[in-house]
Coordinates of C-alpha atoms in Angstrom, one line a residue:
V1278 CA 0.0 0.0 0.1
P1279 CA 2.7 2.6 0.8
L1280 CA 4.3 1.8 -2.5
R1281 CA 1.0 2.4 -4.4
S1282 CA 0.3 5.7 -2.6
C1283 CA 3.7 6.9 -3.7
H1284 CA 3.1 6.7 -7.4
P1285 CA 0.5 9.5 -7.6
V1286 CA 2.6 11.8 -5.5
S1287 CA 5.7 11.2 -7.7
D1288 CA 3.6 11.7 -10.9
E1289 CA 2.1 14.9 -9.5
T1290 CA 5.5 16.1 -8.4
S1291 CA 6.8 15.3 -11.9
S1292 CA 3.9 17.0 -13.5
Q1293 CA 4.4 20.2 -11.5
A1294 CA 8.1 20.2 -12.3
E1295 CA 7.4 19.8 -16.0
K1296 CA 4.9 22.7 -15.7
Y1297 CA 7.4 25.0 -14.0
I1298 CA 10.0 24.1 -16.7
L1299 CA 7.8 24.7 -19.6
A1300 CA 6.5 28.1 -17.9
G1301 CA 10.2 29.1 -17.6
I1302 CA 11.1 28.3 -21.2
F1303 CA 8.0 30.1 -22.5
S1304 CA 8.6 33.2 -20.4
I1305 CA 12.1 33.5 -21.5
I1306 CA 11.1 33.1 -25.3
I1307 CA 8.3 35.7 -24.8
A1308 CA 10.4 38.2 -22.9
V1309 CA 13.4 38.0 -25.3
T1310 CA 11.0 38.4 -28.3
I1311 CA 9.3 41.4 -26.9
L1312 CA 12.5 43.2 -25.7
G1313 CA 14.6 42.3 -28.7
N1314 CA 12.1 43.4 -31.4
L1315 CA 11.2 46.4 -29.4
L1316 CA 14.8 47.3 -29.4
V1317 CA 15.0 46.9 -33.3
V1318 CA 12.0 49.2 -33.8
V1319 CA 13.3 52.0 -31.4
A1320 CA 16.9 51.6 -32.9
V1321 CA 15.7 52.4 -36.4
C1322 CA 13.3 55.2 -35.2
K1323 CA 16.0 57.0 -33.2
D1324 CA 19.0 56.5 -35.7
R1325 CA 18.4 58.6 -38.7
H1326 CA 21.3 56.8 -40.6
L1327 CA 19.5 53.5 -40.1
R1328 CA 16.3 55.1 -41.4
K1329 CA 18.0 56.0 -44.6
I1330 CA 18.5 52.3 -45.5
K1331 CA 15.5 51.0 -47.4
T1332 CA 16.0 47.4 -46.2
N1333 CA 15.5 48.5 -42.7
Y1334 CA 11.9 49.4 -43.3
F1335 CA 11.3 45.8 -44.1
I1336 CA 13.4 44.8 -41.0
V1337 CA 11.3 47.2 -38.7
S1338 CA 8.0 45.7 -40.2
L1339 CA 9.3 42.2 -39.6
A1340 CA 10.1 43.1 -36.0
V1341 CA 6.6 44.5 -35.5
A1342 CA 5.2 41.1 -36.8
D1343 CA 7.5 39.2 -34.4
L1344 CA 6.5 41.6 -31.5
L1345 CA 2.9 40.9 -32.2
V1346 CA 3.4 37.1 -32.2
A1347 CA 4.9 37.7 -28.7
I1348 CA 2.0 39.7 -27.4
L1349 CA -1.1 38.3 -29.1
V1350 CA -0.2 34.6 -29.8
M1351 CA 2.6 33.2 -27.5
P1352 CA 1.2 34.0 -24.1
F1353 CA -2.2 32.3 -24.7
G1354 CA -0.5 29.3 -26.2
A1355 CA 1.9 29.1 -23.3
V1356 CA -1.1 29.3 -20.8
E1357 CA -2.9 26.4 -22.6
R1358 CA 0.1 24.2 -22.7
V1359 CA 1.2 24.8 -19.0
Q1360 CA -2.4 24.3 -17.6
N1361 CA -3.3 21.9 -20.3
D1362 CA -6.6 23.8 -20.7
W1363 CA -7.9 26.6 -22.9
P1364 CA -10.0 29.1 -20.7
Y1365 CA -10.6 31.8 -23.3
G1366 CA -13.6 30.4 -25.3
D1367 CA -14.2 29.3 -28.8
K1368 CA -14.3 32.8 -30.4
F1369 CA -10.9 33.9 -29.1
C1370 CA -9.5 30.5 -30.1
I1371 CA -10.4 31.4 -33.8
I1372 CA -8.9 34.9 -33.3
R1373 CA -5.7 33.7 -31.7
T1374 CA -5.3 31.0 -34.4
S1375 CA -5.9 33.6 -37.3
F1376 CA -3.2 35.9 -35.7
D1377 CA -0.9 32.9 -35.5
V1378 CA -1.2 32.1 -39.2
M1379 CA -1.2 35.8 -40.2
F1380 CA 2.0 36.8 -38.3
T1381 CA 3.9 33.6 -39.3
T1382 CA 3.1 34.3 -43.0
A1383 CA 4.0 37.9 -42.7
S1384 CA 7.4 37.0 -41.2
I1385 CA 8.5 34.9 -44.3
M1386 CA 6.9 37.4 -46.7
H1387 CA 9.0 40.1 -45.2
L1388 CA 12.1 38.1 -45.5
C1389 CA 11.2 37.4 -49.2
C1390 CA 10.9 41.2 -49.7
I1391 CA 14.3 41.6 -48.1
A1392 CA 15.9 39.0 -50.4
L1393 CA 14.3 40.8 -53.4
D1394 CA 15.7 44.2 -52.2
R1395 CA 19.3 42.8 -51.8
F1396 CA 18.9 41.0 -55.2
Y1397 CA 18.2 44.4 -56.8
A1398 CA 20.9 46.2 -54.8
I1399 CA 23.7 43.7 -55.6
C1400 CA 22.8 42.1 -58.9
C1401 CA 21.6 45.2 -60.7
K1402 CA 23.2 48.6 -61.4
P1403 CA 22.6 51.4 -59.0
L1404 CA 20.2 53.3 -61.3
V1405 CA 18.1 50.0 -61.7
Y1406 CA 18.0 49.7 -57.9
Q1407 CA 16.7 53.3 -57.7
N1408 CA 14.0 52.8 -60.3
K1409 CA 12.9 49.4 -58.9
M1410 CA 12.8 50.2 -55.2
T1411 CA 11.0 53.5 -55.2
P1412 CA 9.2 54.7 -52.0
L1413 CA 5.9 53.8 -53.6
R1414 CA 7.1 50.3 -54.4
V1415 CA 8.5 49.8 -50.9
G1416 CA 5.2 50.9 -49.5
L1417 CA 3.3 48.4 -51.8
M1418 CA 5.6 45.5 -50.9
L1419 CA 5.2 46.3 -47.1
G1420 CA 1.5 46.4 -47.6
A1421 CA 1.4 43.1 -49.3
C1422 CA 3.4 41.6 -46.5
W1423 CA 0.4 42.2 -44.3
V1424 CA -2.7 42.0 -46.6
V1425 CA -1.8 38.6 -48.1
P1426 CA -1.3 37.0 -44.7
S1427 CA -4.6 38.4 -43.5
L1428 CA -6.4 37.0 -46.5
I1429 CA -5.2 33.4 -45.9
S1430 CA -5.8 33.6 -42.2
F1431 CA -8.9 35.4 -41.0
I1432 CA -11.2 34.8 -43.9
P1433 CA -10.7 31.0 -44.4
I1434 CA -10.6 30.2 -40.5
A1435 CA -13.5 32.5 -39.6
N1436 CA -15.5 30.7 -42.4
G1437 CA -14.4 27.2 -41.4
W1438 CA -12.9 26.5 -44.9
N1439 CA -9.9 24.8 -43.1
I1440 CA -12.2 22.2 -41.6
I1441 CA -14.4 21.3 -44.7
G1442 CA -14.4 17.5 -45.0
I1443 CA -12.8 16.8 -41.6
E1444 CA -15.7 17.7 -39.3
Q1445 CA -15.8 14.3 -37.8
Q1446 CA -12.1 14.2 -36.8
L1447 CA -12.6 17.6 -35.3
E1448 CA -15.6 16.4 -33.2
L1449 CA -13.6 13.4 -32.1
R1450 CA -10.8 15.6 -30.8
L1451 CA -13.2 17.8 -29.0
G1452 CA -15.0 14.8 -27.6
Q1453 CA -11.8 13.5 -26.2
A1454 CA -11.0 16.7 -24.5
K1455 CA -14.6 16.9 -23.1
E1456 CA -14.3 13.3 -21.6
A1457 CA -11.0 14.4 -19.9
N1458 CA -12.9 17.5 -18.5
Q1459 CA -10.7 19.8 -20.4
T1460 CA -11.1 22.4 -23.2
H1461 CA -8.5 23.1 -25.9
C1462 CA -8.0 25.4 -28.8
I1463 CA -7.8 22.8 -31.5
F1464 CA -6.7 24.0 -34.9
M1465 CA -7.1 21.3 -37.7
V1466 CA -6.8 21.8 -41.4
N1467 CA -7.9 19.7 -44.3
K1468 CA -5.6 18.6 -47.1
V1469 CA -6.5 21.5 -49.5
Y1470 CA -5.9 24.2 -46.9
A1471 CA -2.7 22.6 -45.5
V1472 CA -1.1 22.4 -48.9
A1473 CA -2.5 25.8 -50.2
C1474 CA -1.5 27.7 -46.9
S1475 CA 1.9 26.1 -46.7
L1476 CA 2.7 26.9 -50.2
V1477 CA 1.8 30.6 -49.9
A1478 CA 3.2 31.0 -46.4
F1479 CA 6.4 29.0 -46.7
Y1480 CA 7.3 27.0 -49.7
I1481 CA 6.9 29.5 -52.5
P1482 CA 8.6 32.4 -50.7
L1483 CA 11.3 30.0 -49.6
G1484 CA 11.8 29.1 -53.2
L1485 CA 12.0 32.7 -54.3
M1486 CA 14.5 33.5 -51.5
A1487 CA 16.7 30.6 -52.4
A1488 CA 16.8 31.7 -56.0
A1489 CA 17.6 35.3 -55.0
Y1490 CA 20.4 34.4 -52.6
Q1491 CA 21.8 32.0 -55.2
R1492 CA 21.9 34.7 -57.7
I1493 CA 23.4 37.1 -55.2
Y1494 CA 26.1 34.5 -54.4
V1495 CA 27.0 34.2 -58.1
T1496 CA 27.0 37.9 -58.6
A1497 CA 29.2 38.4 -55.5
R1498 CA 31.9 35.9 -56.8
A1499 CA 31.9 37.7 -60.1
H1500 CA 32.2 41.2 -58.5
A1501 CA 35.0 39.9 -56.2
R1502 CA 36.9 38.7 -59.2
Q1503 CA 36.4 42.0 -61.1
I1504 CA 37.6 44.0 -58.2
G1505 CA 40.5 41.9 -57.7
S1506 CA 41.5 42.5 -61.4
L1507 CA 41.0 46.2 -61.0
Q1508 CA 42.9 46.5 -57.9
R1509 CA 45.9 44.7 -59.5
A1510 CA 45.7 47.0 -62.6
V1511 CA 45.5 50.1 -60.3
S1512 CA 48.6 49.0 -58.4
K1513 CA 50.6 48.9 -61.7
D1514 CA 49.7 52.1 -63.5
T1515 CA 46.7 54.3 -63.0
T1516 CA 45.6 57.8 -62.1
G1517 CA 44.4 58.9 -58.8
D1518 CA 40.9 59.4 -59.9
E1519 CA 40.7 55.8 -61.3
A1520 CA 42.2 54.4 -57.9
T1521 CA 39.5 56.3 -56.0
M1522 CA 36.8 54.9 -58.3
V1523 CA 38.1 51.4 -57.7
Q1524 CA 38.2 51.9 -54.0
T1525 CA 34.7 53.3 -54.0
Q1526 CA 33.3 50.3 -55.9
S1527 CA 35.2 47.9 -53.7
T1528 CA 33.8 49.5 -50.4
R1529 CA 30.3 49.6 -51.8
F1530 CA 30.5 46.0 -52.8
R1531 CA 31.8 44.9 -49.3
H1532 CA 29.0 46.8 -47.5
E1533 CA 26.3 45.3 -49.8
T1534 CA 27.7 41.7 -49.7
K1535 CA 28.0 41.8 -45.9
A1536 CA 24.4 43.1 -45.6
A1537 CA 23.3 40.1 -47.9
K1538 CA 25.3 37.6 -45.8
T1539 CA 23.6 38.8 -42.6
L1540 CA 20.1 38.6 -44.0
A1541 CA 20.9 35.2 -45.6
I1542 CA 21.9 33.9 -42.2
I1543 CA 18.6 35.3 -40.8
M1544 CA 16.7 33.6 -43.6
G1545 CA 18.5 30.3 -42.9
C1546 CA 17.6 30.4 -39.3
F1547 CA 14.0 31.1 -40.1
C1548 CA 14.0 28.2 -42.4
L1549 CA 15.5 25.8 -39.8
C1550 CA 13.0 27.0 -37.1
W1551 CA 9.9 26.8 -39.2
A1552 CA 10.6 24.0 -41.7
P1553 CA 9.7 21.2 -39.3
F1554 CA 6.3 22.7 -38.5
F1555 CA 5.4 23.3 -42.3
I1556 CA 6.7 19.8 -43.3
N1557 CA 4.5 18.3 -40.6
N1558 CA 1.7 20.6 -41.5
V1559 CA 1.5 19.2 -45.0
I1560 CA 2.1 15.5 -44.0
D1561 CA -0.3 15.4 -41.0
P1562 CA -3.7 15.5 -43.1
F1563 CA -2.4 12.6 -45.2
V1564 CA -1.5 10.3 -42.3
N1565 CA -5.0 10.7 -40.5
Y1566 CA -3.7 13.4 -38.2
D1567 CA -1.6 11.0 -36.2
T1568 CA 1.1 13.4 -35.1
P1569 CA 1.4 13.5 -31.4
Q1570 CA 0.4 16.8 -29.7
Q1571 CA 3.8 17.1 -27.9
L1572 CA 5.5 17.0 -31.3
W1573 CA 3.3 19.7 -32.7
D1574 CA 3.9 21.9 -29.6
A1575 CA 7.7 21.3 -30.0
W1576 CA 7.7 22.3 -33.8
L1577 CA 5.4 25.3 -33.1
W1578 CA 7.4 26.7 -30.2
L1579 CA 10.6 26.1 -32.3
G1580 CA 9.1 28.4 -34.9
Y1581 CA 8.1 31.0 -32.2
A1582 CA 11.7 31.0 -31.0
N1583 CA 12.7 32.4 -34.3
S1584 CA 10.9 35.6 -33.5
A1585 CA 13.3 35.9 -30.4
L1586 CA 16.3 35.0 -32.6
N1587 CA 16.2 37.8 -35.2
P1588 CA 17.3 40.7 -32.9
L1589 CA 20.0 38.7 -31.5
L1590 CA 21.3 38.1 -35.0
Y1591 CA 21.1 41.7 -35.8
A1592 CA 23.2 42.5 -32.7
F1593 CA 25.8 39.9 -33.5
L1594 CA 26.0 40.4 -37.3
N1595 CA 25.4 44.1 -38.0
R1596 CA 27.6 46.7 -36.5
S1597 CA 25.2 49.6 -37.0
F1598 CA 22.4 47.8 -35.1
R1599 CA 24.8 46.7 -32.5
R1600 CA 25.9 50.4 -31.9
A1601 CA 22.3 51.6 -31.9
F1602 CA 21.3 48.8 -29.4
L1603 CA 24.2 49.7 -27.1
A1604 CA 23.3 53.5 -27.2
I1605 CA 19.7 52.7 -26.4
L1606 CA 20.6 50.5 -23.5
C1607 CA 22.9 53.2 -22.0
C1608 CA 25.9 50.9 -22.3
W1609 CA 27.6 53.1 -24.7
D1610 CA 28.9 56.7 -24.4
A1611 CA 26.3 58.8 -26.4
A1612 CA 28.9 61.3 -27.8
R1613 CA 31.2 58.6 -28.8
Y1614 CA 28.3 56.6 -30.5
R1615 CA 27.3 59.7 -32.4
R1616 CA 30.9 60.3 -33.7
S1617 CA 31.5 56.7 -34.5
S1618 CA 28.0 56.4 -36.1
F1619 CA 28.5 59.5 -38.2
S1620 CA 31.9 58.5 -39.3
S1621 CA 31.0 55.0 -40.4
H1622 CA 27.7 56.1 -42.0
S1623 CA 29.4 59.1 -43.8
V1624 CA 31.8 56.6 -45.4
R1625 CA 29.0 54.2 -46.2
Y1626 CA 26.7 56.7 -47.8
S1627 CA 29.5 58.5 -49.7
V1628 CA 30.3 55.4 -51.5
S1629 CA 26.8 53.9 -51.8
T1630 CA 24.9 55.2 -54.9
N1631 CA 22.0 52.8 -54.7
G1632 CA 20.3 54.2 -51.6
S1633 CA 20.2 50.8 -49.8

């Protein structure tokens, strides 16, 4: 008898410990996401040099999307997983799920626009970049990053298009939760919605980004060879003006290539974080929805973690953002920051003719 009475206590203790661990992990992800992305928005708003770079408009909009994930999506998902119950009702379940799909899609569409911006900046002539990436076009691209995700999230989910043909499976899930005296925010998708949504939200943008960065890589190697040849020619016999022109081209190319590498790393991290979820999202309807809930939760929160990762990547990979972050956090002498920022940006903008 004593041994029997021990097991429930042990199980309960283990369950409580698991809840505390999950709550701690979720809290860290949410806090880092909010603080980090807020820092990105404030940095660009306060630093006029960062505001001059068109790519940063997409980065700020991406940060807003990640910030909204942390405020409107993550906390409610964390409460449900820790308490193993959804206390917010059916209507808010639909709203929260719609926000989840919308902001996730918005994130990758922003990254797709960033890849397109870098493609024009590096693979095209400066005048072509200026003609392509006009303020109007940038505004339209930013608008599309929000409108398209809202169209594939709120409208289909609110009208129940995602559950057409799988009503019985959904009722079975709800019945199982009711038998356990629990309520859950259950989001199931039929085959058509799973494939269509995954294509629009992940696979097509991913293909476009991969193509853009592959082209950027090829162009970067070609430019590197050209600059190397020019520098060797300059060292032999050339005028001062020609040497200055070669140095200007070399400096501009280094800035553009470094920016592209930084954003390629950010894109790669996004893919690693979200690929498991979207692969599973397509497969699950075709295997009778047999994916364990724990695995779904793991893939979903791995994707959420990407929203916390982006600001950290900016801090480590981009000197301008790093200096702006340090200035905001009062860990950097303000006067020194202004001198350093002005100096570095003066060099950058004197050699950059494409406005990027």
